[in-house]
Amino acid sequence: MQRTSDISADDYGIRQEQAAEEPGFPGFGELVEAAHAEPRLRQLHVFSSHWTLGFSSCTGYPFRNEVAIVPSYGGSPFRVKRHPLSDDVLEEAATAKEAVALAVRRLPTDLGPAVAGTAEQDG
């Protein structure tokens, strides 16, 4: 059985590969690096949808979305959201590092590492 920290490392490796394959989209790579440097996000399950990083407190789909960050593209700001595909922009930031800090502030203080399972298994 994989520990959640192993899963997270694998997930970040996948996102880093995606970023390397898209050199014309530096905001995504900057976001992956900044998120991976943050211990509170690193303990969560990271996934991507439409180039947006989502962070879940469970490892299986459907995920329990805790926060999401949209990378900067073409001069737009980084955007912090509740869910990767939602229209609700909670905050904006000029840099990936600032966006990560804003996202972390939105996490519940008692949120621990991602657990195996899905959001539906919580009932």
mmCIF file with all atom_site columns, N, CA and C in Angstrom, residues 1-66:
data_model
loop_
_atom_site.group_PDB
_atom_site.id
_atom_site.type_symbol
_atom_site.label_atom_id
_atom_site.label_alt_id
_atom_site.label_comp_id
_atom_site.label_asym_id
_atom_site.label_entity_id
_atom_site.label_seq_id
_atom_site.pdbx_PDB_ins_code
_atom_site.Cartn_x
_atom_site.Cartn_y
_atom_site.Cartn_z
_atom_site.occupancy
_atom_site.B_iso_or_equiv
_atom_site.pdbx_formal_charge
_atom_site.auth_seq_id
_atom_site.auth_comp_id
_atom_site.auth_asym_id
_atom_site.auth_atom_id
_atom_site.pdbx_PDB_model_num
ATOM 1   N N  . MET A 1 1  ? 0.843   -1.184 0.000   1.00 0.00 ? 1  MET A N  1
ATOM 2   C CA . MET A 1 1  ? 0.000   0.000  0.000   1.00 0.00 ? 1  MET A CA 1
ATOM 3   C C  . MET A 1 1  ? 0.887   1.246  0.000   1.00 0.00 ? 1  MET A C  1
ATOM 4   N N  . GLN A 1 2  ? 0.535   2.204  -0.832  1.00 0.00 ? 2  GLN A N  1
ATOM 5   C CA . GLN A 1 2  ? 1.312   3.449  -0.915  1.00 0.00 ? 2  GLN A CA 1
ATOM 6   C C  . GLN A 1 2  ? 0.918   4.396  0.191   1.00 0.00 ? 2  GLN A C  1
ATOM 7   N N  . ARG A 1 3  ? 1.910   5.025  0.801   1.00 0.00 ? 3  ARG A N  1
ATOM 8   C CA . ARG A 1 3  ? 1.628   6.101  1.753   1.00 0.00 ? 3  ARG A CA 1
ATOM 9   C C  . ARG A 1 3  ? 1.200   7.324  0.952   1.00 0.00 ? 3  ARG A C  1
ATOM 10  N N  . THR A 1 4  ? 0.440   8.202  1.576   1.00 0.00 ? 4  THR A N  1
ATOM 11  C CA . THR A 1 4  ? -0.025  9.393  0.854   1.00 0.00 ? 4  THR A CA 1
ATOM 12  C C  . THR A 1 4  ? 1.139   10.263 0.419   1.00 0.00 ? 4  THR A C  1
ATOM 13  N N  . SER A 1 5  ? 2.224   10.309 1.178   1.00 0.00 ? 5  SER A N  1
ATOM 14  C CA . SER A 1 5  ? 3.364   11.133 0.761   1.00 0.00 ? 5  SER A CA 1
ATOM 15  C C  . SER A 1 5  ? 3.991   10.586 -0.513  1.00 0.00 ? 5  SER A C  1
ATOM 16  N N  . ASP A 1 6  ? 3.976   9.259  -0.696  1.00 0.00 ? 6  ASP A N  1
ATOM 17  C CA . ASP A 1 6  ? 4.491   8.657  -1.926  1.00 0.00 ? 6  ASP A CA 1
ATOM 18  C C  . ASP A 1 6  ? 3.589   9.012  -3.105  1.00 0.00 ? 6  ASP A C  1
ATOM 19  N N  . ILE A 1 7  ? 2.285   8.970  -2.872  1.00 0.00 ? 7  ILE A N  1
ATOM 20  C CA . ILE A 1 7  ? 1.335   9.312  -3.923  1.00 0.00 ? 7  ILE A CA 1
ATOM 21  C C  . ILE A 1 7  ? 1.536   10.759 -4.341  1.00 0.00 ? 7  ILE A C  1
ATOM 22  N N  . SER A 1 8  ? 1.682   11.642 -3.368  1.00 0.00 ? 8  SER A N  1
ATOM 23  C CA . SER A 1 8  ? 1.874   13.057 -3.664  1.00 0.00 ? 8  SER A CA 1
ATOM 24  C C  . SER A 1 8  ? 3.142   13.283 -4.485  1.00 0.00 ? 8  SER A C  1
ATOM 25  N N  . ALA A 1 9  ? 4.223   12.616 -4.119  1.00 0.00 ? 9  ALA A N  1
ATOM 26  C CA . ALA A 1 9  ? 5.473   12.772 -4.863  1.00 0.00 ? 9  ALA A CA 1
ATOM 27  C C  . ALA A 1 9  ? 5.294   12.305 -6.302  1.00 0.00 ? 9  ALA A C  1
ATOM 28  N N  . ASP A 1 10 ? 4.597   11.193 -6.485  1.00 0.00 ? 10 ASP A N  1
ATOM 29  C CA . ASP A 1 10 ? 4.323   10.701 -7.836  1.00 0.00 ? 10 ASP A CA 1
ATOM 30  C C  . ASP A 1 10 ? 3.481   11.707 -8.614  1.00 0.00 ? 10 ASP A C  1
ATOM 31  N N  . ASP A 1 11 ? 2.450   12.250 -7.970  1.00 0.00 ? 11 ASP A N  1
ATOM 32  C CA . ASP A 1 11 ? 1.565   13.206 -8.627  1.00 0.00 ? 11 ASP A CA 1
ATOM 33  C C  . ASP A 1 11 ? 2.318   14.462 -9.035  1.00 0.00 ? 11 ASP A C  1
ATOM 34  N N  . TYR A 1 12 ? 3.181   14.954 -8.160  1.00 0.00 ? 12 TYR A N  1
ATOM 35  C CA . TYR A 1 12 ? 3.949   16.144 -8.507  1.00 0.00 ? 12 TYR A CA 1
ATOM 36  C C  . TYR A 1 12 ? 4.911   15.856 -9.650  1.00 0.00 ? 12 TYR A C  1
ATOM 37  N N  . GLY A 1 13 ? 5.471   14.663 -9.672  1.00 0.00 ? 13 GLY A N  1
ATOM 38  C CA . GLY A 1 13 ? 6.351   14.284 -10.776 1.00 0.00 ? 13 GLY A CA 1
ATOM 39  C C  . GLY A 1 13 ? 5.616   14.322 -12.107 1.00 0.00 ? 13 GLY A C  1
ATOM 40  N N  . ILE A 1 14 ? 4.391   13.847 -12.098 1.00 0.00 ? 14 ILE A N  1
ATOM 41  C CA . ILE A 1 14 ? 3.564   13.877 -13.311 1.00 0.00 ? 14 ILE A CA 1
ATOM 42  C C  . ILE A 1 14 ? 3.308   15.313 -13.737 1.00 0.00 ? 14 ILE A C  1
ATOM 43  N N  . ARG A 1 15 ? 2.969   16.183 -12.787 1.00 0.00 ? 15 ARG A N  1
ATOM 44  C CA . ARG A 1 15 ? 2.698   17.595 -13.110 1.00 0.00 ? 15 ARG A CA 1
ATOM 45  C C  . ARG A 1 15 ? 3.963   18.272 -13.626 1.00 0.00 ? 15 ARG A C  1
ATOM 46  N N  . GLN A 1 16 ? 5.128   17.925 -13.062 1.00 0.00 ? 16 GLN A N  1
ATOM 47  C CA . GLN A 1 16 ? 6.385   18.504 -13.539 1.00 0.00 ? 16 GLN A CA 1
ATOM 48  C C  . GLN A 1 16 ? 6.655   18.075 -14.981 1.00 0.00 ? 16 GLN A C  1
ATOM 49  N N  . GLU A 1 17 ? 6.333   16.836 -15.313 1.00 0.00 ? 17 GLU A N  1
ATOM 50  C CA . GLU A 1 17 ? 6.484   16.366 -16.696 1.00 0.00 ? 17 GLU A CA 1
ATOM 51  C C  . GLU A 1 17 ? 5.546   17.135 -17.621 1.00 0.00 ? 17 GLU A C  1
ATOM 52  N N  . GLN A 1 18 ? 4.304   17.354 -17.181 1.00 0.00 ? 18 GLN A N  1
ATOM 53  C CA . GLN A 1 18 ? 3.355   18.138 -17.990 1.00 0.00 ? 18 GLN A CA 1
ATOM 54  C C  . GLN A 1 18 ? 3.906   19.536 -18.242 1.00 0.00 ? 18 GLN A C  1
ATOM 55  N N  . ALA A 1 19 ? 4.444   20.153 -17.210 1.00 0.00 ? 19 ALA A N  1
ATOM 56  C CA . ALA A 1 19 ? 4.982   21.511 -17.341 1.00 0.00 ? 19 ALA A CA 1
ATOM 57  C C  . ALA A 1 19 ? 6.145   21.537 -18.320 1.00 0.00 ? 19 ALA A C  1
ATOM 58  N N  . ALA A 1 20 ? 7.004   20.541 -18.260 1.00 0.00 ? 20 ALA A N  1
ATOM 59  C CA . ALA A 1 20 ? 8.166   20.489 -19.160 1.00 0.00 ? 20 ALA A CA 1
ATOM 60  C C  . ALA A 1 20 ? 7.741   20.334 -20.613 1.00 0.00 ? 20 ALA A C  1
ATOM 61  N N  . GLU A 1 21 ? 6.607   19.689 -20.826 1.00 0.00 ? 21 GLU A N  1
ATOM 62  C CA . GLU A 1 21 ? 6.102   19.482 -22.190 1.00 0.00 ? 21 GLU A CA 1
ATOM 63  C C  . GLU A 1 21 ? 5.406   20.713 -22.745 1.00 0.00 ? 21 GLU A C  1
ATOM 64  N N  . GLU A 1 22 ? 5.183   21.719 -21.925 1.00 0.00 ? 22 GLU A N  1
ATOM 65  C CA . GLU A 1 22 ? 4.507   22.954 -22.342 1.00 0.00 ? 22 GLU A CA 1
ATOM 66  C C  . GLU A 1 22 ? 5.372   24.168 -22.057 1.00 0.00 ? 22 GLU A C  1
ATOM 67  N N  . PRO A 1 23 ? 6.502   24.317 -22.739 1.00 0.00 ? 23 PRO A N  1
ATOM 68  C CA . PRO A 1 23 ? 7.381   25.454 -22.449 1.00 0.00 ? 23 PRO A CA 1
ATOM 69  C C  . PRO A 1 23 ? 6.735   26.811 -22.756 1.00 0.00 ? 23 PRO A C  1
ATOM 70  N N  . GLY A 1 24 ? 5.716   26.837 -23.571 1.00 0.00 ? 24 GLY A N  1
ATOM 71  C CA . GLY A 1 24 ? 5.025   28.082 -23.893 1.00 0.00 ? 24 GLY A CA 1
ATOM 72  C C  . GLY A 1 24 ? 4.028   28.503 -22.819 1.00 0.00 ? 24 GLY A C  1
ATOM 73  N N  . PHE A 1 25 ? 3.935   27.725 -21.754 1.00 0.00 ? 25 PHE A N  1
ATOM 74  C CA . PHE A 1 25 ? 2.984   27.995 -20.682 1.00 0.00 ? 25 PHE A CA 1
ATOM 75  C C  . PHE A 1 25 ? 3.738   27.985 -19.348 1.00 0.00 ? 25 PHE A C  1
ATOM 76  N N  . PRO A 1 26 ? 4.627   28.968 -19.146 1.00 0.00 ? 26 PRO A N  1
ATOM 77  C CA . PRO A 1 26 ? 5.482   28.958 -17.953 1.00 0.00 ? 26 PRO A CA 1
ATOM 78  C C  . PRO A 1 26 ? 4.721   29.080 -16.641 1.00 0.00 ? 26 PRO A C  1
ATOM 79  N N  . GLY A 1 27 ? 3.546   29.668 -16.648 1.00 0.00 ? 27 GLY A N  1
ATOM 80  C CA . GLY A 1 27 ? 2.778   29.828 -15.415 1.00 0.00 ? 27 GLY A CA 1
ATOM 81  C C  . GLY A 1 27 ? 2.441   28.496 -14.763 1.00 0.00 ? 27 GLY A C  1
ATOM 82  N N  . PHE A 1 28 ? 2.207   27.468 -15.580 1.00 0.00 ? 28 PHE A N  1
ATOM 83  C CA . PHE A 1 28 ? 1.882   26.154 -15.027 1.00 0.00 ? 28 PHE A CA 1
ATOM 84  C C  . PHE A 1 28 ? 3.097   25.568 -14.311 1.00 0.00 ? 28 PHE A C  1
ATOM 85  N N  . GLY A 1 29 ? 4.250   25.641 -14.936 1.00 0.00 ? 29 GLY A N  1
ATOM 86  C CA . GLY A 1 29 ? 5.468   25.136 -14.314 1.00 0.00 ? 29 GLY A CA 1
ATOM 87  C C  . GLY A 1 29 ? 5.809   25.886 -13.037 1.00 0.00 ? 29 GLY A C  1
ATOM 88  N N  . GLU A 1 30 ? 5.640   27.201 -13.057 1.00 0.00 ? 30 GLU A N  1
ATOM 89  C CA . GLU A 1 30 ? 5.890   28.007 -11.862 1.00 0.00 ? 30 GLU A CA 1
ATOM 90  C C  . GLU A 1 30 ? 4.954   27.590 -10.729 1.00 0.00 ? 30 GLU A C  1
ATOM 91  N N  . LEU A 1 31 ? 3.704   27.329 -11.076 1.00 0.00 ? 31 LEU A N  1
ATOM 92  C CA . LEU A 1 31 ? 2.719   26.921 -10.084 1.00 0.00 ? 31 LEU A CA 1
ATOM 93  C C  . LEU A 1 31 ? 3.050   25.552 -9.498  1.00 0.00 ? 31 LEU A C  1
ATOM 94  N N  . VAL A 1 32 ? 3.421   24.602 -10.345 1.00 0.00 ? 32 VAL A N  1
ATOM 95  C CA . VAL A 1 32 ? 3.784   23.267 -9.860  1.00 0.00 ? 32 VAL A CA 1
ATOM 96  C C  . VAL A 1 32 ? 4.947   23.364 -8.876  1.00 0.00 ? 32 VAL A C  1
ATOM 97  N N  . GLU A 1 33 ? 5.959   24.134 -9.227  1.00 0.00 ? 33 GLU A N  1
ATOM 98  C CA . GLU A 1 33 ? 7.135   24.266 -8.353  1.00 0.00 ? 33 GLU A CA 1
ATOM 99  C C  . GLU A 1 33 ? 6.764   24.944 -7.028  1.00 0.00 ? 33 GLU A C  1
ATOM 100 N N  . ALA A 1 34 ? 5.991   26.014 -7.085  1.00 0.00 ? 34 ALA A N  1
ATOM 101 C CA . ALA A 1 34 ? 5.609   26.727 -5.866  1.00 0.00 ? 34 ALA A CA 1
ATOM 102 C C  . ALA A 1 34 ? 4.730   25.852 -4.965  1.00 0.00 ? 34 ALA A C  1
ATOM 103 N N  . ALA A 1 35 ? 3.806   25.117 -5.555  1.00 0.00 ? 35 ALA A N  1
ATOM 104 C CA . ALA A 1 35 ? 2.923   24.247 -4.768  1.00 0.00 ? 35 ALA A CA 1
ATOM 105 C C  . ALA A 1 35 ? 3.717   23.114 -4.121  1.00 0.00 ? 35 ALA A C  1
ATOM 106 N N  . HIS A 1 36 ? 4.650   22.563 -4.866  1.00 0.00 ? 36 HIS A N  1
ATOM 107 C CA . HIS A 1 36 ? 5.452   21.464 -4.320  1.00 0.00 ? 36 HIS A CA 1
ATOM 108 C C  . HIS A 1 36 ? 6.352   21.932 -3.181  1.00 0.00 ? 36 HIS A C  1
ATOM 109 N N  . ALA A 1 37 ? 6.719   23.177 -3.174  1.00 0.00 ? 37 ALA A N  1
ATOM 110 C CA . ALA A 1 37 ? 7.570   23.721 -2.115  1.00 0.00 ? 37 ALA A CA 1
ATOM 111 C C  . ALA A 1 37 ? 6.797   23.989 -0.822  1.00 0.00 ? 37 ALA A C  1
ATOM 112 N N  . GLU A 1 38 ? 5.486   23.963 -0.876  1.00 0.00 ? 38 GLU A N  1
ATOM 113 C CA . GLU A 1 38 ? 4.652   24.276 0.290   1.00 0.00 ? 38 GLU A CA 1
ATOM 114 C C  . GLU A 1 38 ? 4.234   22.987 1.004   1.00 0.00 ? 38 GLU A C  1
ATOM 115 N N  . PRO A 1 39 ? 4.702   22.765 2.232   1.00 0.00 ? 39 PRO A N  1
ATOM 116 C CA . PRO A 1 39 ? 4.401   21.520 2.948   1.00 0.00 ? 39 PRO A CA 1
ATOM 117 C C  . PRO A 1 39 ? 2.915   21.205 3.103   1.00 0.00 ? 39 PRO A C  1
ATOM 118 N N  . ARG A 1 40 ? 2.082   22.195 3.344   1.00 0.00 ? 40 ARG A N  1
ATOM 119 C CA . ARG A 1 40 ? 0.642   21.916 3.537   1.00 0.00 ? 40 ARG A CA 1
ATOM 120 C C  . ARG A 1 40 ? -0.015  21.448 2.255   1.00 0.00 ? 40 ARG A C  1
ATOM 121 N N  . LEU A 1 41 ? 0.408   21.965 1.107   1.00 0.00 ? 41 LEU A N  1
ATOM 122 C CA . LEU A 1 41 ? -0.150  21.481 -0.158  1.00 0.00 ? 41 LEU A CA 1
ATOM 123 C C  . LEU A 1 41 ? 0.473   20.150 -0.552  1.00 0.00 ? 41 LEU A C  1
ATOM 124 N N  . ARG A 1 42 ? 1.722   19.979 -0.230  1.00 0.00 ? 42 ARG A N  1
ATOM 125 C CA . ARG A 1 42 ? 2.425   18.744 -0.591  1.00 0.00 ? 42 ARG A CA 1
ATOM 126 C C  . ARG A 1 42 ? 1.818   17.524 0.107   1.00 0.00 ? 42 ARG A C  1
ATOM 127 N N  . GLN A 1 43 ? 1.179   17.715 1.255   1.00 0.00 ? 43 GLN A N  1
ATOM 128 C CA . GLN A 1 43 ? 0.572   16.586 1.954   1.00 0.00 ? 43 GLN A CA 1
ATOM 129 C C  . GLN A 1 43 ? -0.801  16.212 1.377   1.00 0.00 ? 43 GLN A C  1
ATOM 130 N N  . LEU A 1 44 ? -1.324  17.042 0.489   1.00 0.00 ? 44 LEU A N  1
ATOM 131 C CA . LEU A 1 44 ? -2.614  16.752 -0.140  1.00 0.00 ? 44 LEU A CA 1
ATOM 132 C C  . LEU A 1 44 ? -2.407  16.056 -1.480  1.00 0.00 ? 44 LEU A C  1
ATOM 133 N N  . HIS A 1 45 ? -3.463  15.447 -1.970  1.00 0.00 ? 45 HIS A N  1
ATOM 134 C CA . HIS A 1 45 ? -3.425  14.830 -3.303  1.00 0.00 ? 45 HIS A CA 1
ATOM 135 C C  . HIS A 1 45 ? -3.577  15.948 -4.327  1.00 0.00 ? 45 HIS A C  1
ATOM 136 N N  . VAL A 1 46 ? -2.632  16.044 -5.244  1.00 0.00 ? 46 VAL A N  1
ATOM 137 C CA . VAL A 1 46 ? -2.692  17.081 -6.272  1.00 0.00 ? 46 VAL A CA 1
ATOM 138 C C  . VAL A 1 46 ? -3.167  16.439 -7.576  1.00 0.00 ? 46 VAL A C  1
ATOM 139 N N  . PHE A 1 47 ? -4.026  17.154 -8.279  1.00 0.00 ? 47 PHE A N  1
ATOM 140 C CA . PHE A 1 47 ? -4.492  16.705 -9.593  1.00 0.00 ? 47 PHE A CA 1
ATOM 141 C C  . PHE A 1 47 ? -4.625  17.938 -10.472 1.00 0.00 ? 47 PHE A C  1
ATOM 142 N N  . SER A 1 48 ? -4.714  17.730 -11.767 1.00 0.00 ? 48 SER A N  1
ATOM 143 C CA . SER A 1 48 ? -4.878  18.877 -12.653 1.00 0.00 ? 48 SER A CA 1
ATOM 144 C C  . SER A 1 48 ? -6.062  18.657 -13.579 1.00 0.00 ? 48 SER A C  1
ATOM 145 N N  . SER A 1 49 ? -6.702  19.745 -13.900 1.00 0.00 ? 49 SER A N  1
ATOM 146 C CA . SER A 1 49 ? -7.814  19.749 -14.831 1.00 0.00 ? 49 SER A CA 1
ATOM 147 C C  . SER A 1 49 ? -7.762  21.073 -15.577 1.00 0.00 ? 49 SER A C  1
ATOM 148 N N  . HIS A 1 50 ? -7.650  21.003 -16.872 1.00 0.00 ? 50 HIS A N  1
ATOM 149 C CA . HIS A 1 50 ? -7.569  22.209 -17.690 1.00 0.00 ? 50 HIS A CA 1
ATOM 150 C C  . HIS A 1 50 ? -6.454  23.137 -17.204 1.00 0.00 ? 50 HIS A C  1
ATOM 151 N N  . TRP A 1 51 ? -5.307  22.567 -16.885 1.00 0.00 ? 51 TRP A N  1
ATOM 152 C CA . TRP A 1 51 ? -4.100  23.268 -16.439 1.00 0.00 ? 51 TRP A CA 1
ATOM 153 C C  . TRP A 1 51 ? -4.245  23.914 -15.066 1.00 0.00 ? 51 TRP A C  1
ATOM 154 N N  . THR A 1 52 ? -5.306  23.621 -14.372 1.00 0.00 ? 52 THR A N  1
ATOM 155 C CA . THR A 1 52 ? -5.516  24.127 -13.025 1.00 0.00 ? 52 THR A CA 1
ATOM 156 C C  . THR A 1 52 ? -5.131  23.035 -12.039 1.00 0.00 ? 52 THR A C  1
ATOM 157 N N  . LEU A 1 53 ? -4.391  23.392 -10.982 1.00 0.00 ? 53 LEU A N  1
ATOM 158 C CA . LEU A 1 53 ? -4.045  22.421 -9.948  1.00 0.00 ? 53 LEU A CA 1
ATOM 159 C C  . LEU A 1 53 ? -5.133  22.407 -8.891  1.00 0.00 ? 53 LEU A C  1
ATOM 160 N N  . GLY A 1 54 ? -5.625  21.211 -8.606  1.00 0.00 ? 54 GLY A N  1
ATOM 161 C CA . GLY A 1 54 ? -6.588  21.016 -7.532  1.00 0.00 ? 54 GLY A CA 1
ATOM 162 C C  . GLY A 1 54 ? -5.924  20.248 -6.401  1.00 0.00 ? 54 GLY A C  1
ATOM 163 N N  . PHE A 1 55 ? -6.364  20.486 -5.193  1.00 0.00 ? 55 PHE A N  1
ATOM 164 C CA . PHE A 1 55 ? -5.793  19.838 -4.022  1.00 0.00 ? 55 PHE A CA 1
ATOM 165 C C  . PHE A 1 55 ? -6.924  19.192 -3.227  1.00 0.00 ? 55 PHE A C  1
ATOM 166 N N  . SER A 1 56 ? -6.773  17.888 -2.999  1.00 0.00 ? 56 SER A N  1
ATOM 167 C CA . SER A 1 56 ? -7.811  17.099 -2.350  1.00 0.00 ? 56 SER A CA 1
ATOM 168 C C  . SER A 1 56 ? -7.287  16.441 -1.081  1.00 0.00 ? 56 SER A C  1
ATOM 169 N N  . SER A 1 57 ? -8.165  16.290 -0.101  1.00 0.00 ? 57 SER A N  1
ATOM 170 C CA . SER A 1 57 ? -7.790  15.609 1.134   1.00 0.00 ? 57 SER A CA 1
ATOM 171 C C  . SER A 1 57 ? -8.091  14.114 1.067   1.00 0.00 ? 57 SER A C  1
ATOM 172 N N  . CYS A 1 58 ? -8.476  13.629 -0.113  1.00 0.00 ? 58 CYS A N  1
ATOM 173 C CA . CYS A 1 58 ? -8.586  12.189 -0.351  1.00 0.00 ? 58 CYS A CA 1
ATOM 174 C C  . CYS A 1 58 ? -7.925  11.883 -1.693  1.00 0.00 ? 58 CYS A C  1
ATOM 175 N N  . THR A 1 59 ? -7.504  10.642 -1.861  1.00 0.00 ? 59 THR A N  1
ATOM 176 C CA . THR A 1 59 ? -6.700  10.295 -3.039  1.00 0.00 ? 59 THR A CA 1
ATOM 177 C C  . THR A 1 59 ? -7.502  9.780  -4.219  1.00 0.00 ? 59 THR A C  1
ATOM 178 N N  . GLY A 1 60 ? -8.764  9.444  -4.019  1.00 0.00 ? 60 GLY A N  1
ATOM 179 C CA . GLY A 1 60 ? -9.559  8.862  -5.100  1.00 0.00 ? 60 GLY A CA 1
ATOM 180 C C  . GLY A 1 60 ? -10.610 9.812  -5.628  1.00 0.00 ? 60 GLY A C  1
ATOM 181 N N  . TYR A 1 61 ? -11.041 9.520  -6.848  1.00 0.00 ? 61 TYR A N  1
ATOM 182 C CA . TYR A 1 61 ? -12.082 10.317 -7.503  1.00 0.00 ? 61 TYR A CA 1
ATOM 183 C C  . TYR A 1 61 ? -13.442 9.721  -7.156  1.00 0.00 ? 61 TYR A C  1
ATOM 184 N N  . PRO A 1 62 ? -14.454 10.494 -6.839  1.00 0.00 ? 62 PRO A N  1
ATOM 185 C CA . PRO A 1 62 ? -14.431 11.950 -6.838  1.00 0.00 ? 62 PRO A CA 1
ATOM 186 C C  . PRO A 1 62 ? -13.643 12.502 -5.657  1.00 0.00 ? 62 PRO A C  1
ATOM 187 N N  . PHE A 1 63 ? -12.893 13.547 -5.960  1.00 0.00 ? 63 PHE A N  1
ATOM 188 C CA . PHE A 1 63 ? -12.036 14.165 -4.971  1.00 0.00 ? 63 PHE A CA 1
ATOM 189 C C  . PHE A 1 63 ? -12.834 15.039 -4.015  1.00 0.00 ? 63 PHE A C  1
ATOM 190 N N  . ARG A 1 64 ? -12.248 15.294 -2.868  1.00 0.00 ? 64 ARG A N  1
ATOM 191 C CA . ARG A 1 64 ? -12.775 16.270 -1.927  1.00 0.00 ? 64 ARG A CA 1
ATOM 192 C C  . ARG A 1 64 ? -11.950 17.534 -2.171  1.00 0.00 ? 64 ARG A C  1
ATOM 193 N N  . ASN A 1 65 ? -12.500 18.445 -2.926  1.00 0.00 ? 65 ASN A N  1
ATOM 194 C CA . ASN A 1 65 ? -11.769 19.647 -3.332  1.00 0.00 ? 65 ASN A CA 1
ATOM 195 C C  . ASN A 1 65 ? -11.611 20.597 -2.158  1.00 0.00 ? 65 ASN A C  1
ATOM 196 N N  . GLU A 1 66 ? -10.364 20.849 -1.808  1.00 0.00 ? 66 GLU A N  1
ATOM 197 C CA . GLU A 1 66 ? -10.077 21.784 -0.724  1.00 0.00 ? 66 GLU A CA 1
ATOM 198 C C  . GLU A 1 66 ? -9.797  23.174 -1.272  1.00 0.00 ? 66 GLU A C  1
#
